[in-house]
Structure formats: structure tokens, C-alpha cells
Coordinates of N, CA and C in Angstrom, one line a residue:
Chain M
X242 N 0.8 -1.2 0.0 CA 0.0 0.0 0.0 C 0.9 1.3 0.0
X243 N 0.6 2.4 -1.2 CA 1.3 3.2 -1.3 C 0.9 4.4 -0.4
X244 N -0.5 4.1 0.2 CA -0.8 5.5 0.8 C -1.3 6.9 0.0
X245 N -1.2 6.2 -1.1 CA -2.1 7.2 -1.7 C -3.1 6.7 -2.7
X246 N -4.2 7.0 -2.5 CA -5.8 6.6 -2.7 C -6.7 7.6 -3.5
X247 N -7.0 6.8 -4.6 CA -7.2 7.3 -5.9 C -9.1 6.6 -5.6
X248 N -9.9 7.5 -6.0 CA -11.5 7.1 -6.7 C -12.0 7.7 -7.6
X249 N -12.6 7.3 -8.3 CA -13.4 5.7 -8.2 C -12.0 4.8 -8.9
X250 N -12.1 3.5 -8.9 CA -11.2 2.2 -9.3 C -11.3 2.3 -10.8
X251 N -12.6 1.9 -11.2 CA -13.7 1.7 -12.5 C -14.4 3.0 -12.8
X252 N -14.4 3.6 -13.8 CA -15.5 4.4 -14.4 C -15.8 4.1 -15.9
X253 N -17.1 4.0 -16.0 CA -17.4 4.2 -17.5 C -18.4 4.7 -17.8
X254 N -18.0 5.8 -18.5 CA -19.0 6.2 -19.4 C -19.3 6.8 -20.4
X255 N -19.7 8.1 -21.3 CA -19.9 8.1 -22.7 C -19.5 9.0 -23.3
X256 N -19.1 8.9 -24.2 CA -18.9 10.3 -25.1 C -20.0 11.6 -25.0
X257 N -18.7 12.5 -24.4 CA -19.5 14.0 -24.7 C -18.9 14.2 -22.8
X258 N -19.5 13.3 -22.2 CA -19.5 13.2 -20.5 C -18.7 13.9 -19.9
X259 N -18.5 14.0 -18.7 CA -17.7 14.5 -17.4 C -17.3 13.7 -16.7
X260 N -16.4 13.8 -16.0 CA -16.0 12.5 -15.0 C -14.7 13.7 -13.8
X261 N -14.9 13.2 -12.7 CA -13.7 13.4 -11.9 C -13.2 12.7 -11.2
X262 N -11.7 12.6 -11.3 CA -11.0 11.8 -10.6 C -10.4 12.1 -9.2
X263 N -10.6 11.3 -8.6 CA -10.3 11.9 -7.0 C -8.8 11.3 -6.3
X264 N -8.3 12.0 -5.9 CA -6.9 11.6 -5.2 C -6.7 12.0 -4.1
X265 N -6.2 10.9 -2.6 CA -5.8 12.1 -1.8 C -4.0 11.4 -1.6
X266 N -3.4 12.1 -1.6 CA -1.9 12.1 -1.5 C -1.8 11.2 -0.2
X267 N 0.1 10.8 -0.1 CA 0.3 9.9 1.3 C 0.5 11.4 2.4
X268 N 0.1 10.6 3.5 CA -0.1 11.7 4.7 C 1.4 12.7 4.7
X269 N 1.3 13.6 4.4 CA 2.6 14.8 4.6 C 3.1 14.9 3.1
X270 N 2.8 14.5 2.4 CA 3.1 14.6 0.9 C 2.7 15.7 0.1
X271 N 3.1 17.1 -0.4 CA 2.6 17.9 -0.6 C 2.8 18.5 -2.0
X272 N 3.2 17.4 -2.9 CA 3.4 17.6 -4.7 C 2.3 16.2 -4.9
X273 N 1.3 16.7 -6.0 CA 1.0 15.4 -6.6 C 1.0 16.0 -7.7
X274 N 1.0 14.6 -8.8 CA 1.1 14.3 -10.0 C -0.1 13.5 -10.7
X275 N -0.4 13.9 -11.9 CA -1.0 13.5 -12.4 C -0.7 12.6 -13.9
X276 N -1.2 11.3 -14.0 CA -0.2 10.9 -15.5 C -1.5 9.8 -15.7
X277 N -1.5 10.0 -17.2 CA -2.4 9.2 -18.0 C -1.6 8.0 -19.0
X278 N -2.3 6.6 -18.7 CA -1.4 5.7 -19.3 C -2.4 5.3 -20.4
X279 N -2.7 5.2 -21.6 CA -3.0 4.4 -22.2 C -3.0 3.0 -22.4
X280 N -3.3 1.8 -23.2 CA -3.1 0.7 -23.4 C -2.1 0.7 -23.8
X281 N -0.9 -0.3 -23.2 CA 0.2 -0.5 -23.9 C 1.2 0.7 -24.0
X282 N 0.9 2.0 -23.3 CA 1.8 3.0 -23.2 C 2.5 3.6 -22.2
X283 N 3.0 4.6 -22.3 CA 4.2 4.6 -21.6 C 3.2 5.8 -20.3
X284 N 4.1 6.2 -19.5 CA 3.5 7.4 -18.4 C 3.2 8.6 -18.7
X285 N 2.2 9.1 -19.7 CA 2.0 10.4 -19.8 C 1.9 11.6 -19.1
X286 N 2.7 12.5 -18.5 CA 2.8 13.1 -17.3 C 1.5 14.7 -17.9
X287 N 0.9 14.6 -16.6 CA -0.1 15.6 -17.0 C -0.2 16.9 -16.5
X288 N -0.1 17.2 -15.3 CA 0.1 17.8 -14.3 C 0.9 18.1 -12.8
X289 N 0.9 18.9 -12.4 CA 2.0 18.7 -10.9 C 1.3 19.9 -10.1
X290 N 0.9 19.2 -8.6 CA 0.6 20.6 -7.8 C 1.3 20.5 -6.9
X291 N 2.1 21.9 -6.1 CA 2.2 21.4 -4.8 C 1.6 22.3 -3.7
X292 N 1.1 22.1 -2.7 CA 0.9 22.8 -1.7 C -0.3 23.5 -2.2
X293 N -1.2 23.2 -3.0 CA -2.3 23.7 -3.5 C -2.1 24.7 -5.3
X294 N -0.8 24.7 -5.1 CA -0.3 25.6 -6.9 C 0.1 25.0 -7.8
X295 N -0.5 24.7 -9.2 CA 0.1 24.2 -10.0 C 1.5 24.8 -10.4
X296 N 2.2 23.7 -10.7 CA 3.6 23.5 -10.5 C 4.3 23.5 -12.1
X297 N 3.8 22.9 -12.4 CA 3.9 22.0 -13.8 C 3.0 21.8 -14.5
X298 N 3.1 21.7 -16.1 CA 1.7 21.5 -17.1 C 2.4 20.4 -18.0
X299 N 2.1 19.0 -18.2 CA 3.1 18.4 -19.1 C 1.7 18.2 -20.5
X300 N 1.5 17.6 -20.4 CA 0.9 17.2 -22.8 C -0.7 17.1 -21.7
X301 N -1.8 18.1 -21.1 CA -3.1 17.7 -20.6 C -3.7 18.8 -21.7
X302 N -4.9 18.4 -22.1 CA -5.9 19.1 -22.7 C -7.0 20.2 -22.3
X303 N -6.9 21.3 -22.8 CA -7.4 21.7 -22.6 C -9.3 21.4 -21.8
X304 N -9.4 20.3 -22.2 CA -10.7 19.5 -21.9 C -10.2 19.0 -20.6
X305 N -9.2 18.8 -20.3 CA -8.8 18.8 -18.8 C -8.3 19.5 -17.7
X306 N -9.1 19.6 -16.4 CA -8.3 20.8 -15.9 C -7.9 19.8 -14.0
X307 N -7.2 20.7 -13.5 CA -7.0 19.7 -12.4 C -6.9 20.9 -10.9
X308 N -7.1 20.5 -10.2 CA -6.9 21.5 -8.9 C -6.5 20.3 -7.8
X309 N -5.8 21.2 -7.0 CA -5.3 20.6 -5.1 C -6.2 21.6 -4.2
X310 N -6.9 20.9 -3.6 CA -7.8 21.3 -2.5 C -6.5 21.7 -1.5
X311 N -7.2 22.9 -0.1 CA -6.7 23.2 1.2 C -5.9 21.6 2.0
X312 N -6.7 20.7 1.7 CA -6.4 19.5 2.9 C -5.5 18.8 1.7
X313 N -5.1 18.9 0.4 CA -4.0 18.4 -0.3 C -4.4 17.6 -1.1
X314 N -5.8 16.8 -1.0 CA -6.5 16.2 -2.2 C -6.5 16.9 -3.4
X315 N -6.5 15.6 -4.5 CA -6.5 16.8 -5.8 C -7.4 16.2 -6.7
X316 N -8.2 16.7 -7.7 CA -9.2 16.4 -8.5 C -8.9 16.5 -9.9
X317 N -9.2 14.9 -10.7 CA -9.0 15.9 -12.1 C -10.1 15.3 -12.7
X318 N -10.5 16.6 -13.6 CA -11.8 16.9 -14.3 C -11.6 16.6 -15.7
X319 N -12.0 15.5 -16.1 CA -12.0 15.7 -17.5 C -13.5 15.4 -18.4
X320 N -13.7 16.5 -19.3 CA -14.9 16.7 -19.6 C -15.1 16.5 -21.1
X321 N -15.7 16.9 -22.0 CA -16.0 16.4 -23.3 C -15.5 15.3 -24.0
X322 N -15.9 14.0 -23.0 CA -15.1 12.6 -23.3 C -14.9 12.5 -24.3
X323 N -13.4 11.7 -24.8 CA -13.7 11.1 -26.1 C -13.4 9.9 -26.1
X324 N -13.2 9.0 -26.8 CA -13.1 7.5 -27.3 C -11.3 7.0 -26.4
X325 N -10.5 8.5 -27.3 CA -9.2 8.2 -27.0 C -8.8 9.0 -25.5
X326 N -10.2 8.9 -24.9 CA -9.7 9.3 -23.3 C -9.7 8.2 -22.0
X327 N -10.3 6.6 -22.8 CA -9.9 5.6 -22.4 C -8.4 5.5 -22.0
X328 N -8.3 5.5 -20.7 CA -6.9 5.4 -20.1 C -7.0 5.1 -18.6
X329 N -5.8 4.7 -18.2 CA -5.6 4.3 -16.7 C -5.3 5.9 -16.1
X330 N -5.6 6.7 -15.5 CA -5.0 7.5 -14.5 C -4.6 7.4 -13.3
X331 N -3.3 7.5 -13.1 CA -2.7 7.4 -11.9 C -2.6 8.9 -11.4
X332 N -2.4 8.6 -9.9 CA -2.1 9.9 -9.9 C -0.9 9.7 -8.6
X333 N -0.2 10.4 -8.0 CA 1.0 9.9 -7.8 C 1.5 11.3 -6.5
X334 N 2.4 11.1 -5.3 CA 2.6 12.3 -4.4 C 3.9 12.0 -4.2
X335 N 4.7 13.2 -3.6 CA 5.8 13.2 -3.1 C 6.4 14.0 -1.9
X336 N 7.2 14.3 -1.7 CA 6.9 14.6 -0.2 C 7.3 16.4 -0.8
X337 N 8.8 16.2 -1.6 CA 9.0 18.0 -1.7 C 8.2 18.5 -3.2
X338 N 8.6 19.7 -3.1 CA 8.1 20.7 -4.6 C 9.0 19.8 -5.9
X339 N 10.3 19.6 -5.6 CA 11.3 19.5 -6.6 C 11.2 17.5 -6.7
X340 N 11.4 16.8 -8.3 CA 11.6 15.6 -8.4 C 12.9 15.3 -8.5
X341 N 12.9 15.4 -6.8 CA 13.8 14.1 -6.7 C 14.2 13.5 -5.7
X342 N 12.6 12.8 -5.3 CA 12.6 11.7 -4.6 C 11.4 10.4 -5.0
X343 N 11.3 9.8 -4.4 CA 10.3 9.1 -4.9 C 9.3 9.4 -5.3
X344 N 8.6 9.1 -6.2 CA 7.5 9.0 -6.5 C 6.1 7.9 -5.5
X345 N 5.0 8.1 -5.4 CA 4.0 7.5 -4.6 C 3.1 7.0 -5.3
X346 N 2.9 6.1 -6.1 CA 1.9 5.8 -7.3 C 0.5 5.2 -6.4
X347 N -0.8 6.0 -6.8 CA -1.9 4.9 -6.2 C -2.2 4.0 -7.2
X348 N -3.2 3.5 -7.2 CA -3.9 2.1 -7.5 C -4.2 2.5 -9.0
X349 N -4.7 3.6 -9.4 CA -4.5 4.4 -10.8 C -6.5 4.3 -10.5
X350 N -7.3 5.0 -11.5 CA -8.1 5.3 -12.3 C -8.5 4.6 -13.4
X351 N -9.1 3.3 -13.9 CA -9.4 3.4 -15.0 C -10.8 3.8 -15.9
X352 N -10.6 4.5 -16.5 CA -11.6 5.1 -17.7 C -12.1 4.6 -18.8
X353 N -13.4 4.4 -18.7 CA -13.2 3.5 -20.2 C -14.7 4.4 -20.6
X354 N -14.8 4.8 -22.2 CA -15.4 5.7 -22.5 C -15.9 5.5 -23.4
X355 N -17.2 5.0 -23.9 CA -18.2 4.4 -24.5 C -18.7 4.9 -25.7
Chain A
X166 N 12.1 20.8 -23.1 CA 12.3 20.0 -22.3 C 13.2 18.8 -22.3
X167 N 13.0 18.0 -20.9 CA 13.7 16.6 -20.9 C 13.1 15.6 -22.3
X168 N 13.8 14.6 -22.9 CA 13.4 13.8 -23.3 C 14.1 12.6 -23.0
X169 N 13.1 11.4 -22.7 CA 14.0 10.2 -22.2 C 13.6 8.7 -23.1
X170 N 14.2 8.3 -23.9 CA 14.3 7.3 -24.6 C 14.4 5.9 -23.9
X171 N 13.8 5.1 -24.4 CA 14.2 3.5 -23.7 C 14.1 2.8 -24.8
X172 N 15.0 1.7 -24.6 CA 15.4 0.1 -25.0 C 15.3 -0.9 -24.6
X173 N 15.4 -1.8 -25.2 CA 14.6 -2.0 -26.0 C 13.3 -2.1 -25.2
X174 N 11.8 -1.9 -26.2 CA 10.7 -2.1 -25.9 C 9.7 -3.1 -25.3
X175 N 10.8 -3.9 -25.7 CA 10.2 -5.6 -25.2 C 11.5 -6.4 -25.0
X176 N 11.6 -7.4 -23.9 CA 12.6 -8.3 -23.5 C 12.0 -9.6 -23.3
X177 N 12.8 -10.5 -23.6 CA 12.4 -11.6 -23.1 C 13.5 -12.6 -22.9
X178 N 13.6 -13.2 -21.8 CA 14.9 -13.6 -21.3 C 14.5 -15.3 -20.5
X179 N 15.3 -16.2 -20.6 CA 15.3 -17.0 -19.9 C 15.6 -17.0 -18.6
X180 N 14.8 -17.8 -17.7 CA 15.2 -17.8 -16.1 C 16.6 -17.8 -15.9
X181 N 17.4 -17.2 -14.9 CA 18.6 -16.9 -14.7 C 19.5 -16.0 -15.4
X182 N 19.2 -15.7 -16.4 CA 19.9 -15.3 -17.4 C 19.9 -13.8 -16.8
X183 N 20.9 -12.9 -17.5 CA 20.4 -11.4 -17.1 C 19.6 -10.6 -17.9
X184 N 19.2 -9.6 -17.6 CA 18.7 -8.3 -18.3 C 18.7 -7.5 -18.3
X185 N 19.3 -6.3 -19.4 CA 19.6 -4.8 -19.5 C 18.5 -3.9 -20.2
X186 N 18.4 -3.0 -19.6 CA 17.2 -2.0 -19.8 C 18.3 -0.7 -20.1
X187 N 18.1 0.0 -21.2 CA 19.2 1.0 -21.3 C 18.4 2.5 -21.7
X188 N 18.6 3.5 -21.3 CA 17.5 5.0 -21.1 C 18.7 6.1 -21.6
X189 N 18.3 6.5 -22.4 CA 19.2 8.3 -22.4 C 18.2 9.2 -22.0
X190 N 18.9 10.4 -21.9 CA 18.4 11.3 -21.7 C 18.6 12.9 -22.5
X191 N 18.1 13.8 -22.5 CA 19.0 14.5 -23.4 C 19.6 16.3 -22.5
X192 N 18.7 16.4 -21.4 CA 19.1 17.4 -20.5 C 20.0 17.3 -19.6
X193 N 20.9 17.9 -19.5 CA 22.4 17.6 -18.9 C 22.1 18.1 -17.3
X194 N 20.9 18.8 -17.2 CA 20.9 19.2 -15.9 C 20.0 18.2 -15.2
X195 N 19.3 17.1 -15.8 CA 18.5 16.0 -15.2 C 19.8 15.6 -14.0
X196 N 19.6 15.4 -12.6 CA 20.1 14.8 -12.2 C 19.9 13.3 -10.8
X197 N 18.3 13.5 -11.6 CA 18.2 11.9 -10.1 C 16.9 10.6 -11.6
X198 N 17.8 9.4 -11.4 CA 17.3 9.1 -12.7 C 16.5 7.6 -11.4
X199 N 15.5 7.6 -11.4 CA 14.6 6.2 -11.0 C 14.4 5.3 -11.9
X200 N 14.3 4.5 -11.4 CA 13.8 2.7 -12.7 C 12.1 2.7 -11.4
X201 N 10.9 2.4 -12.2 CA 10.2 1.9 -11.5 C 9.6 0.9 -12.5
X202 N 8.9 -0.5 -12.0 CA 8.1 -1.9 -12.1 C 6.9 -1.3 -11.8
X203 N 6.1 -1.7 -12.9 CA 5.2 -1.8 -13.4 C 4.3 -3.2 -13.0
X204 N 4.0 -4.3 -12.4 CA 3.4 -5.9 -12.5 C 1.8 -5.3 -13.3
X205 N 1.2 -6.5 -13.5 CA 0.0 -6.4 -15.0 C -0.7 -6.0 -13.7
X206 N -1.4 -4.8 -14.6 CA -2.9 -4.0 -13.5 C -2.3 -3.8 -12.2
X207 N -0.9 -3.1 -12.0 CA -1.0 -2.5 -10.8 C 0.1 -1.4 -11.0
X208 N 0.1 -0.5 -10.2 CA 0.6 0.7 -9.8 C 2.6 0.1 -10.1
X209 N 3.1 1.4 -10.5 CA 4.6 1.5 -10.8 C 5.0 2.0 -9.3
X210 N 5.6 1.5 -9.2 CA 6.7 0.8 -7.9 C 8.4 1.3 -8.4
X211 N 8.9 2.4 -7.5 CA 10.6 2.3 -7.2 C 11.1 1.2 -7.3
X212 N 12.0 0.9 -7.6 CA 12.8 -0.7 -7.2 C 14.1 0.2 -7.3
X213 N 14.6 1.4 -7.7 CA 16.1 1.5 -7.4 C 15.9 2.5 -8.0
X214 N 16.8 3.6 -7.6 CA 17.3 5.1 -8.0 C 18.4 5.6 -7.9
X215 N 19.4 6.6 -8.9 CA 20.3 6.7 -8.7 C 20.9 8.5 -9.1
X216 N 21.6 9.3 -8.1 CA 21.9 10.0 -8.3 C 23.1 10.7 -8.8
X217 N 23.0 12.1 -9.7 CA 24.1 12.5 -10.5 C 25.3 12.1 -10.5
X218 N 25.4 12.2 -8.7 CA 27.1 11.9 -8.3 C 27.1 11.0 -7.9
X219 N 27.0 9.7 -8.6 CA 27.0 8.7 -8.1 C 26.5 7.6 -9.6
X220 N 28.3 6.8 -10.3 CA 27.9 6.4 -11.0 C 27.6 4.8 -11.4
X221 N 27.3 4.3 -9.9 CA 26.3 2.9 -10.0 C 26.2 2.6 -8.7
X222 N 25.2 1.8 -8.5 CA 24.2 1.5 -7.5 C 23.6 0.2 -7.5
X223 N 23.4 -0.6 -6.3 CA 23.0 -1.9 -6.4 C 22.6 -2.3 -5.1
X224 N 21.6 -3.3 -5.5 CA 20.5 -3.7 -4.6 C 20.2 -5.0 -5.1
X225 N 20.9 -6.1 -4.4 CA 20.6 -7.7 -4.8 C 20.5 -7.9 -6.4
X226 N 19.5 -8.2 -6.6 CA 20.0 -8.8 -8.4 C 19.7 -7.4 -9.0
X227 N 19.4 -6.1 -8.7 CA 19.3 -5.3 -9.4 C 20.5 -3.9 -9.1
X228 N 20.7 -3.7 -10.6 CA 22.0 -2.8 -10.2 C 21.6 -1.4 -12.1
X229 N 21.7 -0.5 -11.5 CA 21.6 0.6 -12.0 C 22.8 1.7 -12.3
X230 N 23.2 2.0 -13.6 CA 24.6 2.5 -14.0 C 24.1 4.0 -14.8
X231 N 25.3 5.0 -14.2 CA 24.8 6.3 -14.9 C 25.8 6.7 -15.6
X232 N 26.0 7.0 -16.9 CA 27.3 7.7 -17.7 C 26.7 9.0 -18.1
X233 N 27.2 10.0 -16.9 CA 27.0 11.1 -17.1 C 27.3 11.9 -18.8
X234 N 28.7 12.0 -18.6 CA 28.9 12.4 -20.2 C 28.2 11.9 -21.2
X235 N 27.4 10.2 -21.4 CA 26.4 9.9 -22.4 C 25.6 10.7 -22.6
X236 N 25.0 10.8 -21.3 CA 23.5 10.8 -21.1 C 23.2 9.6 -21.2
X237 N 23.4 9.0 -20.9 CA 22.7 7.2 -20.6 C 22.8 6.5 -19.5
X238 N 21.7 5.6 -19.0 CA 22.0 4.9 -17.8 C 21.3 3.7 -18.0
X239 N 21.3 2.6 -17.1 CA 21.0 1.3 -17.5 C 20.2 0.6 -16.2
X240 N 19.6 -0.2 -16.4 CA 18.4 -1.2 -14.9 C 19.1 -2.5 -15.8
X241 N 20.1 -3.0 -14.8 CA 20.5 -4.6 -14.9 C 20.6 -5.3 -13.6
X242 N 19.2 -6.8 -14.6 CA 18.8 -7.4 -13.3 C 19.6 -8.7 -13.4
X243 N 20.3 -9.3 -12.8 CA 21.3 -10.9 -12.8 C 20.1 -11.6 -11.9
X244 N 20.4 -12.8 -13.1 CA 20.0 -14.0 -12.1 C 18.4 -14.2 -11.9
X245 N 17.5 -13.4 -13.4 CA 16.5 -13.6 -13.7 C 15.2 -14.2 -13.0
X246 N 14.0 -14.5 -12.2 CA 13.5 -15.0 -12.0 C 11.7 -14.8 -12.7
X247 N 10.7 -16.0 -12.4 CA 9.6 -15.3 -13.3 C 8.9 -14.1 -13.0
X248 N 9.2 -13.9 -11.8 CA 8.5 -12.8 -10.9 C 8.7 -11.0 -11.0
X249 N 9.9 -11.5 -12.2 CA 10.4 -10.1 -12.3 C 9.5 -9.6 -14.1
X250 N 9.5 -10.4 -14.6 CA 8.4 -9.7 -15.3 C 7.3 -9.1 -14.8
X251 N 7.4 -7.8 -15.8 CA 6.5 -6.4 -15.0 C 7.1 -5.7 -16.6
X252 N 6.4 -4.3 -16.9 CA 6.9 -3.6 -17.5 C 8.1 -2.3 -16.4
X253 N 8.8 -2.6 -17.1 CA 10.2 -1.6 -16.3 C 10.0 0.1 -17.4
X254 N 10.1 1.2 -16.2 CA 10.1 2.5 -16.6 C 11.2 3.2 -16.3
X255 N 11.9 3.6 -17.0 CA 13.6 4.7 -16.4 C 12.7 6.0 -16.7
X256 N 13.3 6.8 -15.4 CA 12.4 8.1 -15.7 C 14.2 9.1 -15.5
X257 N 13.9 10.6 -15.7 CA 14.7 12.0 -15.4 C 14.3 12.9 -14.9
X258 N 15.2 13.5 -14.3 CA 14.2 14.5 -13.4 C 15.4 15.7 -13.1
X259 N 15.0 16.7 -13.7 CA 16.0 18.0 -13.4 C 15.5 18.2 -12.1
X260 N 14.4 18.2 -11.2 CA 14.5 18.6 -10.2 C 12.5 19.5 -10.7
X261 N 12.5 19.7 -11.7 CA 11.2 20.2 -11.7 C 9.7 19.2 -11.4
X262 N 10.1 18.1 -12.7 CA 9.5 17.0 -12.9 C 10.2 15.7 -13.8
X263 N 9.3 15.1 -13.5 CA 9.4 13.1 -13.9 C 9.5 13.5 -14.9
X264 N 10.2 12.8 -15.8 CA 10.4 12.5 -17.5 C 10.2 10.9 -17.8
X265 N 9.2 10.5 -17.8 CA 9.6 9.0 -18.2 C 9.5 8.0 -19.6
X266 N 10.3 7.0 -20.0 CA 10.6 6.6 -20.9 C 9.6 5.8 -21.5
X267 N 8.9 5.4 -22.6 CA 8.2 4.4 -22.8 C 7.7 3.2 -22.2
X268 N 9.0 2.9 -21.5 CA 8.6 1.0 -21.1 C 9.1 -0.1 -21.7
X269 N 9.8 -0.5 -21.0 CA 10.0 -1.6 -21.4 C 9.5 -3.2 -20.7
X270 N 8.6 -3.9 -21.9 CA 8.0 -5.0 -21.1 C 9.2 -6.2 -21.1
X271 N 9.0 -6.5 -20.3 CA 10.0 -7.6 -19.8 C 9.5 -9.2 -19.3
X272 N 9.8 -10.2 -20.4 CA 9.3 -11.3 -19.7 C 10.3 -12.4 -19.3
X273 N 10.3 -13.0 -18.3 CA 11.1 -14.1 -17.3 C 10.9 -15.5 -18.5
X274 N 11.3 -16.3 -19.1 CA 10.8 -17.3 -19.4 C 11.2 -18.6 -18.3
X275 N 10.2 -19.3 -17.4 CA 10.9 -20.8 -16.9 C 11.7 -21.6 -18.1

């Protein structure tokens, strides 16, 4: 157990839709990350917040947006589904601002979009 | 930005045998380079990290090498087992954010 806890496990649903992904970081961890894996692909990095400010913006769509709540949970919204937004999302914490220490991977997100 | 390459894509190795996973990078200021395992349907996992000043590192059958002036570093596992199939990920990291490499899937054969 990584300590950090990602919902829902499963989501499906349909083109056009909304969905949000819920994350709360390991306890004292104050960078999370965001990365979307496809089938068969590699770690798409999407996002980075720390301490409630985005940090970093890596390849996310403008159809996607993401925020860190006061208590360090972070949410990501992704809206006008499409086909090729079937993906696993992980989302991922660390303890500083700067990468380079471990990374925290949860259980991931999967999306499947109808 | 960073860009980080991996090799090969796919492995497949007989039990015991070893295995080299090899990653460049192309920003010279990347300085803390992780390997994390992947197992099917679950979360990537650290198994070894290694920094700028410091050019190899090892931990039981897994050992990690950095050639600064390349830009290339390497995840070699000796002494193979089935359990080590997983897809393996070398990532880079200037210090801002993760860079990580495609993946490489890796299978054990008995």
C-alpha cells in the first residue's frame, strides 16, 4: 500500500461526459502528479501541484483541468469525453516541490469511455 | 524540455539469465534518474534510484549505472526470475518534474 488513494477504481462512461478523478496524497506529501497511461503506453505526465499551486503542465488538454484542495487532495476533471480518453490514471505524491525523490503511485483510475 | 528514450521495448529472457534496460536522456541538468516496475494491473513501484554523483548503485540482483557524459543509464537485473516480469520504466528529473521513458516489457521465461 502506497498511501495514496485514488476514486473511483472503474469508471465508464460516454462520449460528450464529465468525469472526476479523486486523489488524496500519502499523509505529509505535498506535490501530486497527475499521468495518464494508455493501453500498452508509456506514463503520460499531466500535471503537478504542490501545496495547493500548480507547478507544472506536461501534454493535458485543454478539456482537462485539475486543482489541489486546502487539505492536499487533488481532483481531475476531465470533460467532453472522447473514445481516445480511455486510459488508466494514476495519480501519484511526493513529499517536496522539486523531483527528486520518490514518487507515490496509487492504484490508478481506469476510464473506459463508450 | 527533458526527453528520455528507452530500450529496447520488449525483452524476453530466460530464467537466470540477465537483463539490460538502457534509457538516455538529453538534458544535462536531469540529475536523479529512478527505474520503477510496473506488474500487470497494478501501480509502478521504485525498485532503485540513482543519483548525478554517483555512478552505480545496487541492490541484490538489481543494479543501476549512470554515464553522465552519455546521457545514458542502464536497470541490470542478474539472475532472472519469473516474478520479475513487469513492465520496467527509467524516468529523469531536473528537479522540476518526472520524465519517463516508454517502457519496457519484460518477460522471465521458466
Amino acid at each position: 500500500d502506497s498511501g495514496v488513494t485514488q476514486t473511483p477504481k472503474h469508471l465508464i462512461t460516454a462520449t460528450g461526459q464529465r468525469v472526476t478523478l479523486r486523489c488524496s496524497p500519502r499523509s505529509g506529501d505535498l506535490s501530486v502528479y497527475w499521468y495518464q497511461q494508455s493501453l500498452d503506453q508509456g506514463l503520460q505526465f499531466l500535471i503537478q501541484y504542490y501545496n495547493g499551486e500548480e507547478r507544472a503542465k506536461g501534454n493535458i488538454l485543454e478539456r482537462f483541468s485539475a486543482q489541489q484542495f486546502p487539505d492536499l487532495h487533488s481532483e481531475l476533471n476531465l470533460s467532453s469525453l472522447e473514445l481516445g480518453d480511455s486510459a488508466l490514471y494514476f495519480c501519484a505524491s511526493s513529499a517536496g516541490l522539486w523531483g527528486s525523490g520518490e514518487l507515490f503511485f496509487g492504484e490508478g483510475s481506469r476510464l473506459t469511455v463508450l | 524540455g527533458e526527453n528520455v528514450e528507452q530500450h529496447p521495448s520488449t525483452l524476453s529472457v530466460q530464467e537466470g539469465d540477465s537483463a539490460v534496460i538502457k534509457c538516455t536522456y538529453s538534458d544535462s541538468a536531469s540529475n536523479y534518474f529512478p527505474w520503477y516496475k510496473q506488474e500487470l494491473g497494478k501501480r509502478p513501484q521504485l525498485i532503485i534510484d540513482i543519483r548525478s554523483n554517483v555512478g552505480e548503485k545496487k541492490d541484490q540482483r538489481i543494479a543501476v549505472t549512470l554515464n553522465k557524459t552519455a546521457k545514458h543509464f542502464s536497470l541490470h537485473i542478474t539472475e532472472t526470475q519469473p516474478e520479475d516480469s513487469a513492465v520496467y520504466f527509467c524516468a529523469a528529473s531536473t528537479g522540476n518534474q518526472f520524465y519517463f521513458g516508454t517502457g519496457t516489457s519484460l518477460t522471465v521465461i521458466p
